[in-house]
C-alpha positions as YAML, in Angstrom:
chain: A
units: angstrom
residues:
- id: 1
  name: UNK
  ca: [108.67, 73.46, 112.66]
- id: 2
  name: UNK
  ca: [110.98, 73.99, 109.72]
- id: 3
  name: UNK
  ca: [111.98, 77.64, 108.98]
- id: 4
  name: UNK
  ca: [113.28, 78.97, 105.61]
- id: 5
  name: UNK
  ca: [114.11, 82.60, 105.52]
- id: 6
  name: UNK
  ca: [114.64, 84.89, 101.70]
- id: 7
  name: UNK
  ca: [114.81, 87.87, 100.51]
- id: 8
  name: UNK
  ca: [118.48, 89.22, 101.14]
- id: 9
  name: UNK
  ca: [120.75, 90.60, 98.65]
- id: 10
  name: UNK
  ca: [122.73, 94.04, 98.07]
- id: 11
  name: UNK
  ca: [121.33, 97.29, 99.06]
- id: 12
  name: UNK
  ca: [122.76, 100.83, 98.99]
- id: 13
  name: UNK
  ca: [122.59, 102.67, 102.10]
- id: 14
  name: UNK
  ca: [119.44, 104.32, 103.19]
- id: 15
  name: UNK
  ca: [117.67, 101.67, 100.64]
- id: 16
  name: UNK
  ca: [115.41, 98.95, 101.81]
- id: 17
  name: UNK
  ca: [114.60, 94.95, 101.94]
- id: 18
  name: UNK
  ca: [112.21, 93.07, 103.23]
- id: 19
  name: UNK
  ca: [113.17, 89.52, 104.63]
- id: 20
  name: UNK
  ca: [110.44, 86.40, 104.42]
- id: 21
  name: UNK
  ca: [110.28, 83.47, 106.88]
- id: 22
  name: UNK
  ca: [108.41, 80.71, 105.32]
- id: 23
  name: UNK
  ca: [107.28, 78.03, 108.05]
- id: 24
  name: UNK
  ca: [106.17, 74.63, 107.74]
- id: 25
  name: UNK
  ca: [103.92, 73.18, 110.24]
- id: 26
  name: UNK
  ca: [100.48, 74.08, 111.49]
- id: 27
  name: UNK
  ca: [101.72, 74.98, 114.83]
- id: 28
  name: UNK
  ca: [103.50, 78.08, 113.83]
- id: 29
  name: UNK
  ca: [100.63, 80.51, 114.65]
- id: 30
  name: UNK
  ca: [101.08, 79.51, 118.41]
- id: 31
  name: UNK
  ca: [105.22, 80.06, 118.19]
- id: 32
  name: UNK
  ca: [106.89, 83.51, 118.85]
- id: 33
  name: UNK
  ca: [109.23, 84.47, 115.98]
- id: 34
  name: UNK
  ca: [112.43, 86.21, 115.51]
- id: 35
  name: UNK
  ca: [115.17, 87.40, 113.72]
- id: 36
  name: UNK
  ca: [119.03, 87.27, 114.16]
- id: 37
  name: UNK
  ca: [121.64, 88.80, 112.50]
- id: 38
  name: UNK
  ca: [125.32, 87.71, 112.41]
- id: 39
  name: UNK
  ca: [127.64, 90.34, 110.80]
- id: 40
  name: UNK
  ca: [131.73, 88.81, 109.95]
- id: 41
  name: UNK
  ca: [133.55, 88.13, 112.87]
- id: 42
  name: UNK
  ca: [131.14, 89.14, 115.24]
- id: 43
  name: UNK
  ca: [128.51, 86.69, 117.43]
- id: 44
  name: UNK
  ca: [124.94, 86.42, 116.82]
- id: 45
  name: UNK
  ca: [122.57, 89.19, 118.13]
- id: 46
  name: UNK
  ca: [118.95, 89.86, 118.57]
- id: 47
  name: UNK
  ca: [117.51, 92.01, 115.99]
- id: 48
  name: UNK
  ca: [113.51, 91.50, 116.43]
- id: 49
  name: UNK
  ca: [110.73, 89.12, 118.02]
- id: 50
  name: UNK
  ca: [106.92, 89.25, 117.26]
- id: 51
  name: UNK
  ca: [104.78, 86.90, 119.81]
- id: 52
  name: UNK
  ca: [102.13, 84.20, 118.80]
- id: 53
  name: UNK
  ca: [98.99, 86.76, 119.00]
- id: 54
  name: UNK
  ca: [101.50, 89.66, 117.68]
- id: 55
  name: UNK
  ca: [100.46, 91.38, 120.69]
- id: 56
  name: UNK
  ca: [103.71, 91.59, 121.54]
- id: 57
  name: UNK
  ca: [107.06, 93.10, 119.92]
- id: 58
  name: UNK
  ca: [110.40, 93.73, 121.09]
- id: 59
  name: UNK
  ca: [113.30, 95.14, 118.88]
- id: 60
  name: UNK
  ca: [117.31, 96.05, 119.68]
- id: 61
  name: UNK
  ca: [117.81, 99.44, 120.02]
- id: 62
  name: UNK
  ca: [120.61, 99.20, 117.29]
- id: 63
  name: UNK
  ca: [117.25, 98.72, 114.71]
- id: 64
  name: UNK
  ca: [114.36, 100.48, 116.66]
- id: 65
  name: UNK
  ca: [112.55, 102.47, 114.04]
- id: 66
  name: UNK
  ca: [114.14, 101.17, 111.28]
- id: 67
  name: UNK
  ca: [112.90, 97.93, 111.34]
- id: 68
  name: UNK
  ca: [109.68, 96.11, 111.42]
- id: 69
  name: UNK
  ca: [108.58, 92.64, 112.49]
- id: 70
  name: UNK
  ca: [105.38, 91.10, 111.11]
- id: 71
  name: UNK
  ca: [103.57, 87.66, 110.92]
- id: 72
  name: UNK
  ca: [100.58, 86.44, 108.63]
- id: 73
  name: UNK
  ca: [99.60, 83.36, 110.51]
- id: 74
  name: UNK
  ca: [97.20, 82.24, 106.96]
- id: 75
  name: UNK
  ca: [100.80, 82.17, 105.11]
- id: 76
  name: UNK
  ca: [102.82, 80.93, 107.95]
- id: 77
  name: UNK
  ca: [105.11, 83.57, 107.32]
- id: 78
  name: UNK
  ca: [107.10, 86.09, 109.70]
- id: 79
  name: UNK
  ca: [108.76, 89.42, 108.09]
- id: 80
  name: UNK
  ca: [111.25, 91.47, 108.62]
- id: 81
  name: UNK
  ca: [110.99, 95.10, 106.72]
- id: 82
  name: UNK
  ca: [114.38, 96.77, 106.54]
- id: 83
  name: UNK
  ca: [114.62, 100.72, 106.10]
- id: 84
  name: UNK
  ca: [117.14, 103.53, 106.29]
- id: 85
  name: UNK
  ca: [119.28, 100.25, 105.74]
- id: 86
  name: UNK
  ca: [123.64, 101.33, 107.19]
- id: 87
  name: UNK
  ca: [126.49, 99.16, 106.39]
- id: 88
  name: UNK
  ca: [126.52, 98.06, 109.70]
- id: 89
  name: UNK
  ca: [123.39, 96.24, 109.52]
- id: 90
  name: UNK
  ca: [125.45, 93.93, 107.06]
- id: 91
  name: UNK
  ca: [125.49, 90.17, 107.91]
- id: 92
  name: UNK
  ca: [123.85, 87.52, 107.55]
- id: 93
  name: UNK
  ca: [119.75, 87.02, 109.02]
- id: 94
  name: UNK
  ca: [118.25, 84.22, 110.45]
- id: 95
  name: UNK
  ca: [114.88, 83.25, 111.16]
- id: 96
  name: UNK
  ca: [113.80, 81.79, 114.96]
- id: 97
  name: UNK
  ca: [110.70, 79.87, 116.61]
- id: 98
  name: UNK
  ca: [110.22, 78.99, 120.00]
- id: 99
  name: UNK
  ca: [107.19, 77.68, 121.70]
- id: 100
  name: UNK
  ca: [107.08, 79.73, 124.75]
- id: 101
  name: UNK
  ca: [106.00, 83.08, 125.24]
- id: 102
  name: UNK
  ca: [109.14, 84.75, 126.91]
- id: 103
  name: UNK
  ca: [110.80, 86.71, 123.48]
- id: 104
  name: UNK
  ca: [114.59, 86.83, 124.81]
- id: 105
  name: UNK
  ca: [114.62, 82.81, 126.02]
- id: 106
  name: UNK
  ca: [115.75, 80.08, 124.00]
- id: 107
  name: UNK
  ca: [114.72, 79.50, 120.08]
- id: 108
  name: UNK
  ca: [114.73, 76.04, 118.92]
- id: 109
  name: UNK
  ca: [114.26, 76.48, 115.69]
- id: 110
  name: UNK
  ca: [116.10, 78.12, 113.44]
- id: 111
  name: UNK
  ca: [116.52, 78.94, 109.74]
- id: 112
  name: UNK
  ca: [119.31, 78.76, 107.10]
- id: 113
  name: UNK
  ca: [120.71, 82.42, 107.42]
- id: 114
  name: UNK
  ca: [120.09, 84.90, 104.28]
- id: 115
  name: UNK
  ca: [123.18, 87.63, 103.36]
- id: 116
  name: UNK
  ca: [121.95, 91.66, 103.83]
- id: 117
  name: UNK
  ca: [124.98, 93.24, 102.38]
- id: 118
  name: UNK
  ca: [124.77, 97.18, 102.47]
- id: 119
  name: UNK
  ca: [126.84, 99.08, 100.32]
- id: 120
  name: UNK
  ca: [128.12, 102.55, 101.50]
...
């Protein structure tokens, strides 16, 4: 599956954005989907994951109620909506797919990042 993630730009604090993961493939309905964030200088961290059946969720605390993750299987498309956006939450986002069901193992596929930058 090839991932292609949009939707970043600049934001003011406390705005919001909403990031798009467009998938190619049939298979994607049957992958568990995720986003990543790396911010300057720092390593890549977890930021969301939405199972196949969307039955299942898991966010970082850093974004718990502040963030949503959503899939339309019809579009092949994951989400990620961003509120009460910080200027911490600045970096760059990256979509992930993996075939398995277990949300914090491996992703093989990933995305070209897209840059959240959040202005104070």
């Amino acid at each position: 599956v090839q991932l292609q993630a949009s939707g970043g730009g600049l934001v003011q604090a406390g705005g919001s954005l909403r990031l798009s993961c467009l998938a190619s493939g049939r298979a994607f309905r049957y992958y568990t989907v995720a986003w990543f964030r790396q911010a300057p200088g720092k390593e890549r961290e977890f930021v969301a994951a939405c199972s196949s059946s969307r039955e299942n969720i898991l966010y970082a605390d850093s974004v718990k109620g502040r963030f949503t993750i959503s899939r339309d299987n019809t579009k092949n498309t994951a989400y990620l909506q961003m509120n009460s956006l910080k200027p911490e939450d600045t970096a760059v986002y990256f979509c992930a797919a993996q075939g398995g069901a277990d949300m914090s193992g491996d992703y093989g596929y990933w995305g070209q990042g897209t840059l959240v930058t959040v202005s104070s």
